[in-house]
Every structure is written in structure tokens, then in C-alpha cells.
Amino acid sequence: MHKTRKLVCLLLCAAILLSLSATCFAANNYSSWFKTNYDEITRLGLMPDSFQNLDLTKDITRGEMCELAVYAFEKATGNDIDMSNETFTGFTDTSNEYIVKAHLYGIVNGYEDGSFRPNQLLTRQEFFKLIENFCTAAAFAPTASDGALSSFSDTGKLSSWAKEAAQICVSYGYVQGTKLGNGTYLNPKGNTSRQEAMTMFLRCYKTIQWFY
């Protein structure tokens, strides 16, 4: 009887430990390759509170990207807009403070119809352009290296407005592409996961911080 109780006790302890382990993973739901970046982003204070319980492997929205951008921008430059003095209060479909700030900093723009579409997923080439805007807004003028895109197999899929931004992102190591088979791809029309976006922002932030 005593041995049976001991065995039951051990099984219960094991179940509790597994449960705690699963809870911890759920709270930090990201790929194993992102662990080092996650720790550094947290240490630098670049992790918005709203991202703490998100699945970071999922694709990022335009609204979420603005929050990441503003966190990194204000941390790197020391800027902080006094919103009480601003006349622009938002787009036709959102007045979210982070989106408004990102627009006022010159990092993002809305659409011709006056909307911003905060819940729309961000394409990778849109993100390239956003990073270029981020650098320009921080008074850091990046220049693209000649032939920066020559090693990628799908540069022809880049929209004309995103080509220079892609060259800049690759030149500074913000974007490294994805290796598939014998080629490396930018996948410009694909979406960007939250952890991929955070990794690229971390790289960009470190460049801007050094500049300042």
C-alpha cells in the first residue's frame, strides 16, 4: 500500500512538472532558433507587453508592426512625441496610438482611401520598405551595396518600389533570406512572422543605437 501511494505521488509530481513546462512554452511560443534573439529583445526592453502571450510564429499584422517599430524607434533615438500637440489623430479605420506615432515619425503611411488596415498581414517587401523608412526617420541614411541582391533567386518578384529598400536591408544584414535547396530566396510577396520581424528590428535597432 505504501509503495502504491509513493508511486501515485511520483506520477502526480511528474504530471505537474509537465504541466508547468507546457505553460512556460505556451507563454513563450516561438521557434528554437529565435531563443537568443528573444532573450536579447527582452533584455533591451524592445518587447511590447501585448506580445508577451502571442504566438510569435504567426504572421505579423500592420498594426502589430507599428507597435514594434515605435518601441524600437523611441528606445534607439530617445524621441517621444507629445500627442497632445498633434492634430493628426488617426486613419479612417484606426486611431491606435502606436499606428499614429509610427505615421508621425514617418515610418508608415496609410492607403489612398484614408485607411490603414491594421489587421492586414504585412508582406516581406512592405517590411523592407518600413525598415528603410525607420532608418531615414532616425536620421540614419543607409546606402545599398552594389549587387546586394545578386545571390537571391527571386529578386524578379520584387515590386519596383521595394527594390532599393530590399537592397538596403540585405546590405546591412537586416534580411538574410531563406535557403531552399540550392537557392536563397527573399520571398518578397510572402508574409513575415512576428519572430522574423522582431529579429530584423533587433538587427536594425543595434545599427541605429550604434549610430546614436
CSV table of C-alpha atoms in Angstrom, one decimal:
chain,number,residue,atom,x,y,z
A,1,MET,CA,0.0,0.0,0.0
A,2,HIS,CA,2.8,2.4,0.9
A,3,LYS,CA,4.6,1.7,-2.4
A,4,THR,CA,1.4,2.3,-4.3
A,5,ARG,CA,1.0,5.7,-2.6
A,6,LYS,CA,4.6,6.6,-3.3
A,7,LEU,CA,4.2,5.7,-7.0
A,8,VAL,CA,1.0,7.7,-7.3
A,9,CYS,CA,2.8,10.7,-5.6
A,10,LEU,CA,5.7,10.4,-8.1
A,11,LEU,CA,3.2,10.3,-11.1
A,12,LEU,CA,1.4,13.4,-9.8
A,13,CYS,CA,4.7,15.3,-9.4
A,14,ALA,CA,5.7,14.3,-13.0
A,15,ALA,CA,2.3,15.5,-14.3
A,16,ILE,CA,2.7,18.8,-12.5
A,17,LEU,CA,6.1,19.4,-13.9
A,18,LEU,CA,4.9,18.6,-17.4
A,19,SER,CA,2.1,20.9,-17.0
A,20,LEU,CA,4.4,23.7,-15.8
A,21,SER,CA,6.7,23.1,-18.7
A,22,ALA,CA,3.8,23.3,-21.2
A,23,THR,CA,2.6,26.5,-19.6
A,24,CYS,CA,6.1,28.1,-19.9
A,25,PHE,CA,6.3,27.1,-23.6
A,26,ALA,CA,2.8,28.5,-24.3
A,27,ALA,CA,3.8,31.8,-22.7
A,28,ASN,CA,6.9,31.9,-24.9
A,29,ASN,CA,5.7,30.4,-28.1
A,30,TYR,CA,8.5,30.8,-30.6
A,31,SER,CA,10.9,28.7,-32.7
A,32,SER,CA,14.1,27.3,-31.1
A,33,TRP,CA,16.2,29.5,-33.4
A,34,PHE,CA,14.6,32.6,-32.0
A,35,LYS,CA,15.5,31.9,-28.3
A,36,THR,CA,18.8,34.0,-28.3
A,37,ASN,CA,17.1,36.9,-30.1
A,38,TYR,CA,14.1,36.7,-27.7
A,39,ASP,CA,16.3,36.9,-24.7
A,40,GLU,CA,18.2,39.9,-26.1
A,41,ILE,CA,15.0,41.7,-27.2
A,42,THR,CA,13.6,41.2,-23.7
A,43,ARG,CA,16.8,42.5,-22.1
A,44,LEU,CA,16.8,45.6,-24.2
A,45,GLY,CA,13.2,46.4,-23.4
A,46,LEU,CA,12.0,46.0,-27.0
A,47,MET,CA,9.3,43.5,-26.3
A,48,PRO,CA,5.8,45.2,-26.1
A,49,ASP,CA,3.7,43.9,-23.3
A,50,SER,CA,1.0,43.0,-25.8
A,51,PHE,CA,3.4,40.5,-27.4
A,52,GLN,CA,4.1,38.5,-24.2
A,53,ASN,CA,1.4,35.9,-24.7
A,54,LEU,CA,1.2,35.9,-28.5
A,55,ASP,CA,2.3,33.0,-30.7
A,56,LEU,CA,5.4,34.6,-32.2
A,57,THR,CA,5.5,32.0,-35.1
A,58,LYS,CA,2.3,33.5,-36.6
A,59,ASP,CA,2.4,36.2,-39.2
A,60,ILE,CA,2.5,39.8,-38.1
A,61,THR,CA,-0.1,42.5,-38.9
A,62,ARG,CA,0.4,46.0,-40.0
A,63,GLY,CA,-0.8,47.3,-36.6
A,64,GLU,CA,1.5,45.0,-34.6
A,65,MET,CA,4.4,46.1,-36.7
A,66,CYS,CA,3.8,49.7,-35.8
A,67,GLU,CA,3.9,48.8,-32.1
A,68,LEU,CA,7.3,47.1,-32.6
A,69,ALA,CA,8.6,50.0,-34.7
A,70,VAL,CA,7.6,52.6,-32.2
A,71,TYR,CA,9.1,50.7,-29.3
A,72,ALA,CA,12.4,50.2,-31.2
A,73,PHE,CA,12.5,53.8,-32.6
A,74,GLU,CA,11.9,55.6,-29.3
A,75,LYS,CA,14.4,53.3,-27.5
A,76,ALA,CA,17.1,53.9,-30.1
A,77,THR,CA,16.6,57.6,-30.6
A,78,GLY,CA,15.2,58.9,-27.4
A,79,ASN,CA,12.3,60.5,-29.2
A,80,ASP,CA,8.8,60.6,-27.8
A,81,ILE,CA,6.1,62.6,-29.5
A,82,ASP,CA,3.8,64.7,-27.3
A,83,MET,CA,0.5,63.5,-28.7
A,84,SER,CA,-1.4,66.4,-27.0
A,85,ASN,CA,0.2,68.8,-29.5
A,86,GLU,CA,-0.6,66.8,-32.6
A,87,THR,CA,-3.5,67.5,-35.0
A,88,PHE,CA,-3.4,64.1,-36.8
A,89,THR,CA,-5.3,61.7,-34.7
A,90,GLY,CA,-5.6,58.6,-36.9
A,91,PHE,CA,-6.8,57.0,-40.0
A,92,THR,CA,-10.4,56.3,-41.0
A,93,ASP,CA,-10.2,52.8,-39.5
A,94,THR,CA,-7.9,53.3,-36.5
A,95,SER,CA,-6.7,55.8,-34.0
A,96,ASN,CA,-4.3,53.4,-32.3
A,97,GLU,CA,-1.5,55.4,-30.6
A,98,TYR,CA,1.3,53.3,-32.0
A,99,ILE,CA,0.0,53.5,-35.5
A,100,VAL,CA,-0.5,57.2,-35.2
A,101,LYS,CA,3.0,57.6,-33.8
A,102,ALA,CA,4.6,55.4,-36.5
A,103,HIS,CA,2.9,57.6,-39.1
A,104,LEU,CA,4.0,60.9,-37.5
A,105,TYR,CA,7.6,59.6,-37.2
A,106,GLY,CA,7.5,58.9,-41.0
A,107,ILE,CA,7.8,55.1,-40.6
A,108,VAL,CA,4.5,54.1,-42.1
A,109,ASN,CA,1.7,55.5,-44.4
A,110,GLY,CA,-1.9,54.6,-45.0
A,111,TYR,CA,-3.7,53.9,-48.2
A,112,GLU,CA,-5.2,56.4,-50.6
A,113,ASP,CA,-8.7,55.9,-49.2
A,114,GLY,CA,-7.5,57.2,-45.8
A,115,SER,CA,-7.5,53.8,-44.2
A,116,PHE,CA,-4.5,52.0,-42.6
A,117,ARG,CA,-5.9,48.4,-42.4
A,118,PRO,CA,-4.2,47.5,-39.1
A,119,ASN,CA,-5.3,43.8,-39.2
A,120,GLN,CA,-4.0,43.2,-42.6
A,121,LEU,CA,-0.9,40.9,-42.8
A,122,LEU,CA,2.4,42.6,-43.8
A,123,THR,CA,4.3,41.3,-46.8
A,124,ARG,CA,8.0,41.0,-46.6
A,125,GLN,CA,8.6,43.7,-49.2
A,126,GLU,CA,6.4,46.1,-47.3
A,127,PHE,CA,8.5,45.3,-44.3
A,128,PHE,CA,11.7,46.1,-46.3
A,129,LYS,CA,10.3,49.5,-47.1
A,130,LEU,CA,9.2,50.0,-43.5
A,131,ILE,CA,12.8,49.4,-42.3
A,132,GLU,CA,14.1,51.9,-44.9
A,133,ASN,CA,11.7,54.4,-43.5
A,134,PHE,CA,12.7,53.6,-40.0
A,135,CYS,CA,16.4,54.3,-40.7
A,136,THR,CA,15.5,57.5,-42.5
A,137,ALA,CA,13.3,58.7,-39.7
A,138,ALA,CA,16.2,58.1,-37.3
A,139,ALA,CA,18.4,60.4,-39.4
A,140,PHE,CA,20.5,57.4,-40.4
A,141,ALA,CA,20.9,57.3,-44.2
A,142,PRO,CA,21.7,53.8,-45.3
A,143,THR,CA,23.2,53.1,-48.7
A,144,ALA,CA,22.8,49.9,-50.7
A,145,SER,CA,25.8,47.9,-51.8
A,146,ASP,CA,26.2,47.2,-55.5
A,147,GLY,CA,24.9,43.7,-56.3
A,148,ALA,CA,23.3,43.3,-52.9
A,149,LEU,CA,20.6,41.1,-54.3
A,150,SER,CA,22.6,39.1,-56.8
A,151,SER,CA,22.7,36.0,-54.6
A,152,PHE,CA,18.9,35.7,-54.4
A,153,SER,CA,16.9,33.6,-56.8
A,154,ASP,CA,13.7,35.5,-56.7
A,155,THR,CA,14.6,39.2,-57.0
A,156,GLY,CA,12.5,39.5,-60.1
A,157,LYS,CA,9.4,39.1,-57.8
A,158,LEU,CA,10.2,42.4,-56.0
A,159,SER,CA,7.9,45.3,-56.8
A,160,SER,CA,9.8,48.3,-58.2
A,161,TRP,CA,9.0,50.4,-55.1
A,162,ALA,CA,10.6,47.9,-52.8
A,163,LYS,CA,13.8,47.1,-54.7
A,164,GLU,CA,16.0,49.8,-53.1
A,165,ALA,CA,14.6,49.0,-49.7
A,166,ALA,CA,15.4,45.3,-50.2
A,167,GLN,CA,19.0,46.2,-51.3
A,168,ILE,CA,19.4,48.3,-48.1
A,169,CYS,CA,18.1,45.5,-45.8
A,170,VAL,CA,20.3,42.9,-47.4
A,171,SER,CA,23.4,45.2,-47.4
A,172,TYR,CA,23.1,45.8,-43.6
A,173,GLY,CA,22.3,42.3,-42.8
A,174,TYR,CA,18.8,43.0,-41.6
A,175,VAL,CA,17.5,40.5,-44.1
A,176,GLN,CA,19.3,37.3,-44.9
A,177,GLY,CA,16.7,35.4,-46.9
A,178,THR,CA,15.6,31.7,-46.7
A,179,LYS,CA,17.7,28.9,-48.1
A,180,LEU,CA,15.7,26.3,-50.0
A,181,GLY,CA,17.5,23.6,-51.9
A,182,ASN,CA,20.4,25.2,-53.8
A,183,GLY,CA,19.0,28.7,-53.8
A,184,THR,CA,18.4,31.6,-51.3
A,185,TYR,CA,15.1,33.4,-51.5
A,186,LEU,CA,13.7,36.8,-50.4
A,187,ASN,CA,10.1,35.7,-50.8
A,188,PRO,CA,9.0,39.4,-51.1
A,189,LYS,CA,5.3,38.7,-51.6
A,190,GLY,CA,5.1,36.3,-48.6
A,191,ASN,CA,4.2,37.3,-45.1
A,192,THR,CA,6.5,37.9,-42.2
A,193,SER,CA,6.2,36.1,-38.9
A,194,ARG,CA,6.3,38.0,-35.6
A,195,GLN,CA,9.6,36.4,-34.6
A,196,GLU,CA,11.1,37.2,-38.0
A,197,ALA,CA,10.0,40.8,-37.8
A,198,MET,CA,11.4,41.1,-34.3
A,199,THR,CA,14.7,39.6,-35.4
A,200,MET,CA,15.0,42.1,-38.2
A,201,PHE,CA,14.1,45.0,-35.9
A,202,LEU,CA,16.7,43.9,-33.4
A,203,ARG,CA,19.4,44.0,-36.1
A,204,CYS,CA,18.2,47.4,-37.3
A,205,TYR,CA,17.9,48.7,-33.7
A,206,LYS,CA,21.5,47.8,-32.9
A,207,THR,CA,22.7,49.7,-36.0
A,208,ILE,CA,20.7,52.8,-35.1
A,209,GLN,CA,21.8,52.6,-31.5
A,210,TRP,CA,25.5,52.5,-32.6
A,211,PHE,CA,24.9,55.4,-34.9
A,212,TYR,CA,23.5,57.5,-32.0
